[in-house]
PDB file of C-alpha atoms in Angstrom:
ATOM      1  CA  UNK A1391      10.879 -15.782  -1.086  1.00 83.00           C
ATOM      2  CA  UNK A1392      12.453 -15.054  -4.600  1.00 87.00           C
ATOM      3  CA  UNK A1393      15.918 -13.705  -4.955  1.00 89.00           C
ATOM      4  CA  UNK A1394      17.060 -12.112  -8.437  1.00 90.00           C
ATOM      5  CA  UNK A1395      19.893 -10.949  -8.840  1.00 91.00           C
ATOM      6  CA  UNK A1396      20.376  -7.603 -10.965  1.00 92.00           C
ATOM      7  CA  UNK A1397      22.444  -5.061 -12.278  1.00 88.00           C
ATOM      8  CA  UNK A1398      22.760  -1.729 -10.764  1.00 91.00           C
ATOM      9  CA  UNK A1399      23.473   0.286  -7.699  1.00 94.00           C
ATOM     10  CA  UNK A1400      19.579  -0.471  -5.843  1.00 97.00           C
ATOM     11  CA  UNK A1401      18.256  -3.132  -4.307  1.00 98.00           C
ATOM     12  CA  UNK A1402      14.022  -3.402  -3.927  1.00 98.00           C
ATOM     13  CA  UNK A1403      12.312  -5.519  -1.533  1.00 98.00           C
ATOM     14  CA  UNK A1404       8.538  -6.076  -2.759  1.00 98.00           C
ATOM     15  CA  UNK A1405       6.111  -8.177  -1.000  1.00 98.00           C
ATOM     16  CA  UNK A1406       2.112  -8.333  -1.384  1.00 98.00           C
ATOM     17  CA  UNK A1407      -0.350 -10.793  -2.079  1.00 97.00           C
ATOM     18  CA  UNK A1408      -4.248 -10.616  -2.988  1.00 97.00           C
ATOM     19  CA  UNK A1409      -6.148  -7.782  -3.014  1.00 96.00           C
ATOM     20  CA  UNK A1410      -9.527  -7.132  -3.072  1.00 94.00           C
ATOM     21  CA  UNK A1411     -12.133  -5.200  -5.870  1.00 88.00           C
ATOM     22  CA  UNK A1412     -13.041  -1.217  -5.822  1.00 84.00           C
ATOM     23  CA  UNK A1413     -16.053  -2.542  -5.472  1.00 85.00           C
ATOM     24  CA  UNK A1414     -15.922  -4.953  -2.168  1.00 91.00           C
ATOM     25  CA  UNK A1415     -17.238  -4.100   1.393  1.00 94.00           C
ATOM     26  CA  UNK A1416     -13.561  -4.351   2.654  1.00 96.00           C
ATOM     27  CA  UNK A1417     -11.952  -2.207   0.059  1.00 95.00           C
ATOM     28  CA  UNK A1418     -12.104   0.687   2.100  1.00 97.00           C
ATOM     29  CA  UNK A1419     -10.603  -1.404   5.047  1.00 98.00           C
ATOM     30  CA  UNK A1420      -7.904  -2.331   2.854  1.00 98.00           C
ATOM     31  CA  UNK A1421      -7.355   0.792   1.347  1.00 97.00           C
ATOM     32  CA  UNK A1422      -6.567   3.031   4.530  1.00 98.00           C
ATOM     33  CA  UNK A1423      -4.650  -0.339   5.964  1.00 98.00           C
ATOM     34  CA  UNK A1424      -2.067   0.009   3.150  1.00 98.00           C
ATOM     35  CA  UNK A1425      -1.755   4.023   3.616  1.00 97.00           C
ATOM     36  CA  UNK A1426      -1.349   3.361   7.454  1.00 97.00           C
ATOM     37  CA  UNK A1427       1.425   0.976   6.186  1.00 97.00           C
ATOM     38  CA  UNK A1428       3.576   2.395   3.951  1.00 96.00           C
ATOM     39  CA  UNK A1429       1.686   5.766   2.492  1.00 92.00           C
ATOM     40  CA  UNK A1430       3.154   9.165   3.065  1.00 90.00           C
ATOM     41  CA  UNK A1431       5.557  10.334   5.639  1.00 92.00           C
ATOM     42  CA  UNK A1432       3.131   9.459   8.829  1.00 92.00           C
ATOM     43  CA  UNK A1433       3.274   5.704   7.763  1.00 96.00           C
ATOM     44  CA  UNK A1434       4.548   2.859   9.555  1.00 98.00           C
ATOM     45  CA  UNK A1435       7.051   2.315   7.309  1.00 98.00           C
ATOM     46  CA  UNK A1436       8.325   5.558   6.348  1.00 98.00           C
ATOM     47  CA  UNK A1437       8.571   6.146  10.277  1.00 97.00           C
ATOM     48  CA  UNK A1438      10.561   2.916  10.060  1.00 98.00           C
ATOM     49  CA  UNK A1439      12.666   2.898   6.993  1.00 98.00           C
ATOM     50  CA  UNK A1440      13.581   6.926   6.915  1.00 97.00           C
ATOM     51  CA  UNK A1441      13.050   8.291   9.892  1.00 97.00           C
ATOM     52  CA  UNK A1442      14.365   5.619  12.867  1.00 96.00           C
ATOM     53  CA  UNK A1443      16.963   4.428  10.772  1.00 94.00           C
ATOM     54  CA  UNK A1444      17.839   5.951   7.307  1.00 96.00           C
ATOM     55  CA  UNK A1445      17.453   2.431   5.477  1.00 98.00           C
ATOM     56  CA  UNK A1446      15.127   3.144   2.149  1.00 98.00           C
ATOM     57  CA  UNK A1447      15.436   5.341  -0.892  1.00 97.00           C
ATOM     58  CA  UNK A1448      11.783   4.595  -1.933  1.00 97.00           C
ATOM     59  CA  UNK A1449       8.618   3.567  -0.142  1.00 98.00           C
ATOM     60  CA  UNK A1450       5.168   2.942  -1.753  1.00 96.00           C
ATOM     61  CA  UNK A1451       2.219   0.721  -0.571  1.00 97.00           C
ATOM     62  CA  UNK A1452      -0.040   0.733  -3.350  1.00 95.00           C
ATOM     63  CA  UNK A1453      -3.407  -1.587  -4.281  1.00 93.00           C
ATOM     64  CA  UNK A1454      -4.737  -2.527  -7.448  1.00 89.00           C
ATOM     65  CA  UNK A1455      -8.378  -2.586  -6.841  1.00 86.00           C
ATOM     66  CA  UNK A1456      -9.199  -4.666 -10.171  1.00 83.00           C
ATOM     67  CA  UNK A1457     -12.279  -6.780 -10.782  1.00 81.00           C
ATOM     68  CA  UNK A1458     -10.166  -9.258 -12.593  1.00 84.00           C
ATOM     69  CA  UNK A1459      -7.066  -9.331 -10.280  1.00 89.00           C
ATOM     70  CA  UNK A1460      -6.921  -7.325  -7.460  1.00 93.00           C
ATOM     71  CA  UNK A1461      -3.396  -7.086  -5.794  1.00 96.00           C
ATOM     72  CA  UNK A1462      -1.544  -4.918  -3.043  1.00 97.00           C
ATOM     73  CA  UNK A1463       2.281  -4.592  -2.691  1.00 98.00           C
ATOM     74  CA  UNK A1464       4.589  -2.884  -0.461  1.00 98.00           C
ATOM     75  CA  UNK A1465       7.678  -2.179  -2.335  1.00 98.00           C
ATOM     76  CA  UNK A1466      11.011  -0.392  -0.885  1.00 98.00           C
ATOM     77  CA  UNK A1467      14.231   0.631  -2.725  1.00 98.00           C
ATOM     78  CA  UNK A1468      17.739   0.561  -0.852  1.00 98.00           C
ATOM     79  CA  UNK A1469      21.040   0.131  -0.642  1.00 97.00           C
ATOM     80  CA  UNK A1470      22.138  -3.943  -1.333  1.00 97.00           C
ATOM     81  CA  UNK A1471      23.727  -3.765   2.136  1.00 96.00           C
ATOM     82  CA  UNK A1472      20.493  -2.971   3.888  1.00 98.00           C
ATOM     83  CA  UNK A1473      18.075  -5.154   1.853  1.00 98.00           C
ATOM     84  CA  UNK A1474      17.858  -7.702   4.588  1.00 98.00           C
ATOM     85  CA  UNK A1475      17.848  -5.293   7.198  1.00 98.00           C
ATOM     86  CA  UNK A1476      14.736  -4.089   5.319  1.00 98.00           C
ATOM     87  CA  UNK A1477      13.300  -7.256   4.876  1.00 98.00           C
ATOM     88  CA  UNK A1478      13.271  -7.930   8.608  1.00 98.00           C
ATOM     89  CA  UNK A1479      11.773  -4.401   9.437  1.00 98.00           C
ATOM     90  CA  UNK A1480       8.934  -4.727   6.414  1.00 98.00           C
ATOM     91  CA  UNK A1481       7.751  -7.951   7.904  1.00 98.00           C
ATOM     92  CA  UNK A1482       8.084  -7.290  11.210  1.00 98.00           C
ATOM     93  CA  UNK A1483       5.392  -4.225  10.242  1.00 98.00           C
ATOM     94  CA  UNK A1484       3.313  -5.839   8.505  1.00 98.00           C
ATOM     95  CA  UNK A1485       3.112  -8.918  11.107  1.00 98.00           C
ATOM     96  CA  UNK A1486       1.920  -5.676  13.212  1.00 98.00           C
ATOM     97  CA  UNK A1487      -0.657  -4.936  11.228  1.00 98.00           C
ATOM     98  CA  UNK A1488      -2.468  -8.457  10.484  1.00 98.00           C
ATOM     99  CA  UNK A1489      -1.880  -9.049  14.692  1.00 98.00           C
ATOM    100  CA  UNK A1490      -2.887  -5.502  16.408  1.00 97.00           C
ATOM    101  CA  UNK A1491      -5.384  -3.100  15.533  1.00 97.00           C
ATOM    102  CA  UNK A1492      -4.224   0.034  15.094  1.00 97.00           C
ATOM    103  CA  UNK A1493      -4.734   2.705  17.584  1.00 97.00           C
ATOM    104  CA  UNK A1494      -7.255   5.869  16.894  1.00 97.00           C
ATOM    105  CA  UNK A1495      -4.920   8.213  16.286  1.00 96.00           C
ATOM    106  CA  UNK A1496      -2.852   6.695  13.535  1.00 96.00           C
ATOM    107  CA  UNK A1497      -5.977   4.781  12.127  1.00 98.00           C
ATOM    108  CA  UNK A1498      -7.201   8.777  11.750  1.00 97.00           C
ATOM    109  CA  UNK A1499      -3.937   9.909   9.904  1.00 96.00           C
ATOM    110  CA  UNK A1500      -4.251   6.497   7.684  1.00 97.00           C
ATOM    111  CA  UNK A1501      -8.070   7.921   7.113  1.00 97.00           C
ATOM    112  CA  UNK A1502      -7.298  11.816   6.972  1.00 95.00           C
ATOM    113  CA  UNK A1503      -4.452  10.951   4.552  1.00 94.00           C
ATOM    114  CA  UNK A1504      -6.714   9.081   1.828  1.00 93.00           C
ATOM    115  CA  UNK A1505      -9.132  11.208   1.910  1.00 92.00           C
ATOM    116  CA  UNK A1506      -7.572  14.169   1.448  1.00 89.00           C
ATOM    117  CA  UNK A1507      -5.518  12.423  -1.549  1.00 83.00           C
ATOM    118  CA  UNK A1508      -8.981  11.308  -3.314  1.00 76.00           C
ATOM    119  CA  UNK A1509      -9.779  15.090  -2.930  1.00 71.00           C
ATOM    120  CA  UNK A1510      -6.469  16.318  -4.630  1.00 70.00           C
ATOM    121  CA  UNK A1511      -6.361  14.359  -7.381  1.00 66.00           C
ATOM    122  CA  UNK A1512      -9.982  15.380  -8.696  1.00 67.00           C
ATOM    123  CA  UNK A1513      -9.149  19.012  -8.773  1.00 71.00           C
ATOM    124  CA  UNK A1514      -9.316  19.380 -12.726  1.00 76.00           C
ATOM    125  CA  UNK A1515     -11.904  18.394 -15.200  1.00 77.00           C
ATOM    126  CA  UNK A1516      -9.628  16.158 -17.093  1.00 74.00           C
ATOM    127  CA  UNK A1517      -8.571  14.103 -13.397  1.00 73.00           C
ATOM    128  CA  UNK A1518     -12.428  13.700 -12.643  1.00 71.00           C
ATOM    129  CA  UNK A1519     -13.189  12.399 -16.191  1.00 78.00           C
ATOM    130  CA  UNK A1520      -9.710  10.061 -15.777  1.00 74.00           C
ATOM    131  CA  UNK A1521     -10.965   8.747 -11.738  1.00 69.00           C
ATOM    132  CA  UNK A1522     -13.996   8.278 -13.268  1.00 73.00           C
ATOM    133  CA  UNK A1523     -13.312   6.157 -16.233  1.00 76.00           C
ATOM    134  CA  UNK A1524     -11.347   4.384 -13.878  1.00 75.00           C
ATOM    135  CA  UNK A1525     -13.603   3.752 -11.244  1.00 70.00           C
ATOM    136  CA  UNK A1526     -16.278   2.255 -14.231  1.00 73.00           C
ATOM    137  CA  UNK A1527     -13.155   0.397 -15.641  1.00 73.00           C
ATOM    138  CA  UNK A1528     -12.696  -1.363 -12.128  1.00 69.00           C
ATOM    139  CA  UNK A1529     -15.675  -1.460 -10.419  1.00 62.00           C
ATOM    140  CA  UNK A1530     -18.346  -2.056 -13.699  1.00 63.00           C
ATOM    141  CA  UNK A1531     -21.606   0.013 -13.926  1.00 59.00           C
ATOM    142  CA  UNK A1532     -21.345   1.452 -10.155  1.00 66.00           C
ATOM    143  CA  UNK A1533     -18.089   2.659 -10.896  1.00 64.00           C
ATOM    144  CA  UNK A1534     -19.200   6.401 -10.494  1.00 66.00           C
ATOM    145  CA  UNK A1535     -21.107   5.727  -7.481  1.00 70.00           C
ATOM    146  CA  UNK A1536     -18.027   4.003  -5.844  1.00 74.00           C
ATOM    147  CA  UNK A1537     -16.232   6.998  -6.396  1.00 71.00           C
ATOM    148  CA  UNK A1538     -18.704   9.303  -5.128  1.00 75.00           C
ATOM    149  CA  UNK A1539     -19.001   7.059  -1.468  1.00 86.00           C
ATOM    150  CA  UNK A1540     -15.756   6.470  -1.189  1.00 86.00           C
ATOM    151  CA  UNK A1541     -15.094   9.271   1.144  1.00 91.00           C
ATOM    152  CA  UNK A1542     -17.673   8.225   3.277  1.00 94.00           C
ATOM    153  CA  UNK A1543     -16.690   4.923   3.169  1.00 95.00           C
ATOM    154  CA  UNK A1544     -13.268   5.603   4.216  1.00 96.00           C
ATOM    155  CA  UNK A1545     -14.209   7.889   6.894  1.00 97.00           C
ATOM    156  CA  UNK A1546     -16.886   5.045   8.385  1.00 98.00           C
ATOM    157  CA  UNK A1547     -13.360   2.117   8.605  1.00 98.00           C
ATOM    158  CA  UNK A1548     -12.743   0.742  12.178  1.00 98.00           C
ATOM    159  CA  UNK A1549      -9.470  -0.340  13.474  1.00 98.00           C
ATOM    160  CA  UNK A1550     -10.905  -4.814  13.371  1.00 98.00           C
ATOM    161  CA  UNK A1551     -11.837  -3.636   9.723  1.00 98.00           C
ATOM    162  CA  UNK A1552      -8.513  -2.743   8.585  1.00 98.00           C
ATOM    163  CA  UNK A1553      -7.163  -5.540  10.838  1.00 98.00           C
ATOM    164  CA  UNK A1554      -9.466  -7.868   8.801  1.00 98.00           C
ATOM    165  CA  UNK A1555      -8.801  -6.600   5.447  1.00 98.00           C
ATOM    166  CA  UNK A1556      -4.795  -6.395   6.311  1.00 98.00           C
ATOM    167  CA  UNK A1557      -4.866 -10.536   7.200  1.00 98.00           C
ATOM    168  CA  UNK A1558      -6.705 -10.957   4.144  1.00 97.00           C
ATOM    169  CA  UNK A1559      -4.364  -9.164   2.133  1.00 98.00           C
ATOM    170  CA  UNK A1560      -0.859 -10.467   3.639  1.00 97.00           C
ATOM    171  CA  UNK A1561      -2.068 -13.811   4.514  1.00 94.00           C
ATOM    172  CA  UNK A1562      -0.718 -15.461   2.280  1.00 94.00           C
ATOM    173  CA  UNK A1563       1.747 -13.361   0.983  1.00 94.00           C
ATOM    174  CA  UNK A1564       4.292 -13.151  -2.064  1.00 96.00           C
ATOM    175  CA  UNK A1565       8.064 -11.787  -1.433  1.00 97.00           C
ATOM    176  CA  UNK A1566      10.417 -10.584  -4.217  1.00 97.00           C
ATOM    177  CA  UNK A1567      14.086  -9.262  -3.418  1.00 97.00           C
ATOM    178  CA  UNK A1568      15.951  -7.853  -6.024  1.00 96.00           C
ATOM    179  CA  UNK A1569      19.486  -7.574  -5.074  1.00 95.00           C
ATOM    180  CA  UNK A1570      21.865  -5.112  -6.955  1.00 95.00           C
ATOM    181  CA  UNK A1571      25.389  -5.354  -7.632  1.00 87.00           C
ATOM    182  CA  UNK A1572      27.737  -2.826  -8.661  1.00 69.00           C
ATOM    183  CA  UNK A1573      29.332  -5.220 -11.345  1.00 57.00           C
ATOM    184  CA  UNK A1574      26.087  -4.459 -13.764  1.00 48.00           C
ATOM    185  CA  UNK A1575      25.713  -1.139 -12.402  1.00 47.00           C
ATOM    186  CA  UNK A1576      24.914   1.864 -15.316  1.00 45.00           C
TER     187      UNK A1576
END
């Protein structure tokens, strides 16, 4: 664990470690793991950090699907008086998720929730030529063809698969705090 100290009013707590490629077995495994963690308002960690106990400004669980250096972080802004609080809640979630398999119903919202997100964002001509390019740009030749399955592929994810791909990700992991003070604050 790294501690820097910086100027400002918020605090971040980031912690992730190695992802895997667009184009792996276990990216869609990995992909619906981190929404079931920390993406949208049914996550883990939005249930944790906003709705239980009013701890986080921000929340995003995001992966980086590279060929070259695939990563996945879960990052949370807060107050500086709650960033260990956060800390301890963050890892005690994701310790959840690399020791129990999620149940159906959640591992369904984690599912319904990405696809329905890879279906909204290629609504226009200019976001399916953007995905697209992207999907090439990280996944080589059968970039397209990812894109097209991916659905599928996310729909087909069992609760050991995202178990699997969750211990793979966060085992080891990488922790960053960022603690605030007022006396640099803008």
């Amino acid at each position: 664990v790294e501690e820097i100290g910086i100027g400002g009013r918020t605090s971040v707590f980031a912690t992730g470690g190695r992802a895997v490629a667009i184009s792996a077995p276990d990216y869609p495994a990995m992909a619906t793991g981190i929404a079931l963690l920390g993406s949208g308002m049914g996550s883990r960690l939005y249930r944790a950090l906003r709705l239980d106990r009013p701890l986080a400004y921000t929340i995003a669980a995001e992966l980086t699907p590279s060929e070259a250096a695939p990563s996945g972080i879960v990052i949370v802004a807060c107050d500086p008086q709650a960033l260990d609080e956060v800390q301890q809640i963050v890892e005690r979630e994701i310790a959840l998720a690399t020791e129990e398999p999620a149940g159906t119903e959640e591992l369904q919202r984690a599912k319904r929730y990405l696809i329905g997100k890879h279906a909204l964002r290629r609504q226009r001509n200019w976001e399916i030529a953007h995905y697209l390019a992207m999907f090439e740009l990280l996944g080589g030749a059968e970039g397209y063809r990812l894109d097209a399955r991916l659905a599928g592929e996310i729909a087909a994810v069992d609760a050991p698969g995202v178990l699997a791909a969750m211990r793979k990700l966060f085992r080891p992991a990488w922790t960053v705090r960022l603690r605030a003070s007022e006396a640099g604050a803008n």
